[in-house]
XYZ file of N, CA and C in Angstrom:
327
model
N 117.500 17.270 111.474
C 118.072 18.320 110.658
C 117.000 18.816 109.685
N 116.906 20.127 109.561
C 115.877 20.679 108.686
C 116.250 20.470 107.226
N 115.238 20.572 106.377
C 115.447 20.423 104.937
C 116.422 21.472 104.417
N 116.298 22.704 104.912
C 117.189 23.784 104.464
C 118.629 23.455 104.849
N 118.836 23.010 106.071
C 120.182 22.660 106.529
C 120.760 21.543 105.672
N 119.955 20.566 105.361
C 120.405 19.457 104.514
C 120.798 19.969 103.135
N 119.977 20.838 102.575
C 120.270 21.387 101.253
C 121.532 22.261 101.272
N 121.703 23.027 102.334
C 122.913 23.853 102.451
C 124.142 22.958 102.533
N 124.057 21.907 103.325
C 125.175 20.956 103.417
C 125.510 20.356 102.059
N 124.478 20.025 101.282
C 124.697 19.479 99.943
C 125.332 20.517 99.020
N 124.880 21.761 99.118
C 125.453 22.825 98.305
C 126.930 23.031 98.650
N 127.238 23.049 99.937
C 128.630 23.217 100.366
C 129.488 22.070 99.834
N 129.006 20.854 99.931
C 129.755 19.702 99.403
C 129.953 19.827 97.893
N 128.918 20.257 97.191
C 129.026 20.426 95.738
C 130.071 21.497 95.410
N 130.075 22.570 96.168
C 131.067 23.620 95.929
C 132.475 23.121 96.249
N 132.606 22.371 97.343
C 133.911 21.810 97.697
C 134.404 20.812 96.654
N 133.502 20.126 96.014
C 133.870 19.133 94.998
C 133.981 19.727 93.601
N 133.719 21.021 93.471
C 133.794 21.652 92.156
C 135.246 21.670 91.678
N 135.398 21.685 90.382
C 136.734 21.750 89.787
C 137.473 23.011 90.236
N 136.768 24.133 90.271
C 137.393 25.394 90.676
C 137.950 25.320 92.089
N 137.164 24.791 93.019
C 137.617 24.741 94.411
C 138.735 23.724 94.587
N 138.633 22.593 93.921
C 139.706 21.585 94.012
C 141.011 22.145 93.458
N 140.934 22.884 92.367
C 142.136 23.491 91.788
C 142.711 24.515 92.767
N 141.864 25.324 93.355
C 142.305 26.311 94.326
C 143.038 25.636 95.493
N 142.470 24.578 96.032
C 143.091 23.865 97.159
C 144.441 23.272 96.771
N 144.505 22.706 95.582
C 145.757 22.127 95.100
C 146.836 23.205 94.972
N 146.475 24.338 94.420
C 147.430 25.432 94.276
C 147.807 26.027 95.632
N 146.874 26.050 96.554
C 147.147 26.534 97.909
C 148.199 25.632 98.576
N 148.064 24.322 98.410
C 149.053 23.385 98.949
C 150.425 23.629 98.329
N 150.460 23.828 97.030
C 151.713 24.082 96.336
C 152.333 25.398 96.812
N 151.507 26.374 97.039
C 151.976 27.680 97.482
C 152.566 27.614 98.893
N 152.044 26.729 99.728
C 152.557 26.573 101.093
C 154.038 26.184 101.088
N 154.503 25.600 100.012
C 155.906 25.185 99.898
C 156.818 26.353 99.554
N 156.236 27.495 99.244
C 157.010 28.675 98.861
C 156.527 29.881 99.678
N 156.986 29.991 100.947
C 156.491 31.055 101.826
C 156.746 32.471 101.304
N 157.856 32.680 100.608
C 158.138 34.017 100.084
C 157.114 34.424 99.029
N 156.776 33.488 98.147
C 155.778 33.774 97.119
C 154.410 33.980 97.761
N 154.092 33.173 98.755
C 152.806 33.327 99.436
C 152.726 34.702 100.109
N 153.822 35.135 100.718
C 153.855 36.446 101.355
C 153.661 37.560 100.315
N 154.293 37.411 99.147
C 154.137 38.400 98.077
C 152.695 38.440 97.575
N 152.093 37.279 97.409
C 150.699 37.203 96.971
C 149.789 37.860 98.007
N 150.002 37.560 99.280
C 149.178 38.164 100.334
C 149.357 39.676 100.388
N 150.574 40.138 100.156
C 150.835 41.568 100.108
C 150.065 42.207 98.950
N 150.081 41.558 97.799
C 149.342 42.040 96.631
C 147.835 42.074 96.921
N 147.338 41.028 97.528
C 145.911 40.954 97.831
C 145.499 42.078 98.788
N 146.342 42.334 99.811
C 146.070 43.437 100.736
C 146.053 44.774 99.990
N 147.011 44.929 99.101
C 147.139 46.172 98.333
C 145.916 46.401 97.442
N 145.448 45.336 96.809
C 144.253 45.444 95.961
C 143.034 45.793 96.815
N 142.927 45.187 97.983
C 141.818 45.503 98.885
C 141.854 46.982 99.272
N 143.034 47.457 99.665
C 143.189 48.860 100.037
C 142.860 49.775 98.864
N 143.297 49.372 97.675
C 143.031 50.164 96.481
C 141.523 50.291 96.251
N 140.816 49.196 96.381
C 139.375 49.211 96.155
C 138.627 49.981 97.233
N 139.199 50.042 98.426
C 138.554 50.744 99.534
C 138.892 52.234 99.546
N 139.892 52.635 98.791
C 140.310 54.039 98.811
C 139.403 54.878 97.916
N 139.535 56.164 98.068
C 138.760 57.088 97.245
C 139.613 57.686 96.136
N 140.798 57.150 95.941
C 141.683 57.650 94.895
C 141.229 57.147 93.536
N 141.782 57.747 92.494
C 141.445 57.368 91.120
C 141.791 55.891 90.891
N 140.780 55.085 90.620
C 140.956 53.646 90.511
C 141.842 53.260 89.330
N 141.712 53.948 88.214
C 142.543 53.626 87.040
C 144.012 53.907 87.316
N 144.282 55.046 87.893
C 145.659 55.404 88.227
C 146.228 54.438 89.265
N 145.440 54.137 90.263
C 145.865 53.237 91.333
C 146.120 51.833 90.794
N 145.294 51.371 89.861
C 145.480 50.043 89.260
C 146.809 49.971 88.529
N 147.121 50.989 87.771
C 148.410 51.018 87.065
C 149.565 50.941 88.044
N 149.461 51.677 89.137
C 150.516 51.689 90.142
C 150.681 50.305 90.778
N 149.575 49.694 91.152
C 149.629 48.372 91.796
C 150.188 47.326 90.835
N 149.761 47.354 89.582
C 150.279 46.386 88.604
C 151.779 46.558 88.408
N 152.251 47.791 88.382
C 153.687 48.035 88.242
C 154.436 47.585 89.500
N 153.836 47.833 90.641
C 154.450 47.479 91.925
C 154.631 45.961 92.051
N 153.698 45.207 91.517
C 153.731 43.740 91.648
C 153.997 43.055 90.313
N 154.698 43.721 89.432
C 155.004 43.188 88.108
C 155.659 41.814 88.174
N 156.598 41.634 89.113
C 157.300 40.349 89.222
C 156.339 39.208 89.569
N 155.298 39.525 90.297
C 154.326 38.508 90.690
C 153.640 37.900 89.470
N 153.355 38.733 88.484
C 152.620 38.267 87.319
C 153.495 37.508 86.328
N 154.795 37.434 86.601
C 155.690 36.615 85.803
C 155.814 35.210 86.363
N 155.190 34.974 87.508
C 155.260 33.671 88.162
C 153.992 32.880 87.846
N 154.148 31.758 87.181
C 153.006 30.952 86.734
C 152.153 30.492 87.913
N 152.791 30.021 88.986
C 152.037 29.555 90.151
C 151.204 30.690 90.744
N 151.790 31.865 90.855
C 151.070 33.006 91.423
C 149.855 33.359 90.575
N 150.038 33.410 89.278
C 148.936 33.760 88.377
C 147.837 32.699 88.436
N 148.224 31.428 88.410
C 147.222 30.355 88.489
C 146.472 30.405 89.822
N 147.198 30.660 90.900
C 146.566 30.734 92.215
C 145.565 31.885 92.281
N 145.980 33.064 91.829
C 145.082 34.217 91.863
C 143.863 34.001 90.966
N 144.055 33.356 89.828
C 142.920 33.033 88.950
C 141.974 32.045 89.623
N 142.545 31.028 90.276
C 141.719 30.022 90.956
C 140.963 30.649 92.122
N 141.640 31.502 92.866
C 140.997 32.195 93.979
C 139.829 33.045 93.473
N 140.057 33.733 92.379
C 139.015 34.567 91.786
C 137.816 33.722 91.355
N 138.080 32.556 90.785
C 136.989 31.667 90.347
C 136.165 31.189 91.538
N 136.825 30.843 92.638
C 136.102 30.392 93.830
C 135.291 31.540 94.422
N 135.899 32.723 94.497
C 135.167 33.887 95.016
C 133.949 34.203 94.152
N 134.091 34.070 92.839
C 132.960 34.305 91.931
C 131.855 33.289 92.165
N 132.228 32.036 92.395
C 131.241 30.988 92.660
C 130.464 31.319 93.938
N 131.171 31.695 94.996
C 130.522 32.027 96.264
C 129.630 33.258 96.089
N 130.140 34.257 95.380
C 129.364 35.485 95.144
C 128.081 35.181 94.365
N 128.182 34.321 93.350
C 126.982 33.958 92.566
C 125.941 33.293 93.455
N 126.374 32.390 94.316
C 125.438 31.702 95.219
C 124.789 32.715 96.156
N 125.590 33.586 96.739
C 125.041 34.582 97.664
C 124.082 35.536 96.944
N 124.444 35.952 95.744
C 123.566 36.835 94.972
C 122.247 36.150 94.648
N 122.314 34.896 94.225
C 121.096 34.152 93.889
C 120.186 34.006 95.103
N 120.778 33.723 96.256
C 119.982 33.589 97.477
C 119.353 34.937 97.835
N 120.141 35.996 97.766
C 119.626 37.332 98.108
C 118.492 37.755 97.187
N 118.610 37.425 95.905
C 117.563 37.788 94.946
C 116.305 36.957 95.156
N 116.493 35.690 95.481
C 115.351 34.789 95.634
C 114.624 35.007 96.959
N 115.329 35.520 97.961
C 114.729 35.712 99.277
C 114.920 37.159 99.734
N 114.289 38.097 99.044
C 114.485 39.504 99.415
C 113.951 39.782 100.824
N 114.749 40.497 101.567
C 114.363 40.907 102.919
C 114.577 42.406 103.013
N 113.537 43.112 103.387
C 113.624 44.569 103.510
C 114.336 44.914 104.808
N 115.452 45.612 104.663
C 116.222 46.012 105.846
C 116.027 47.490 106.110
N 115.803 47.856 107.353
C 115.627 49.281 107.680
C 116.982 49.995 107.610
N 116.950 51.201 107.105
C 118.187 51.990 107.018
C 118.080 53.234 107.831
């Protein structure tokens, strides 16, 4: 196994053992016990993705989405899960950004 592969494996283990990822997994397990809430969360996540991909006014669209999913934000489990998911995504994004900055590769366009 190459040194890079070994280091990547160690990084993945460190990320899996992080408090953020462990919390996310724990909340994911808890969410599995409530399929209706999980479906609502997934619907919200799809809606946010669509909102970000659209060319419509982002501020107006954000207000609409928040109003549409108002009940979701009154649920403690849903809010904790979305926060934990966001923390894990931020961790992965930081790692990817750091790698991209440290190893610039010129791509033809």
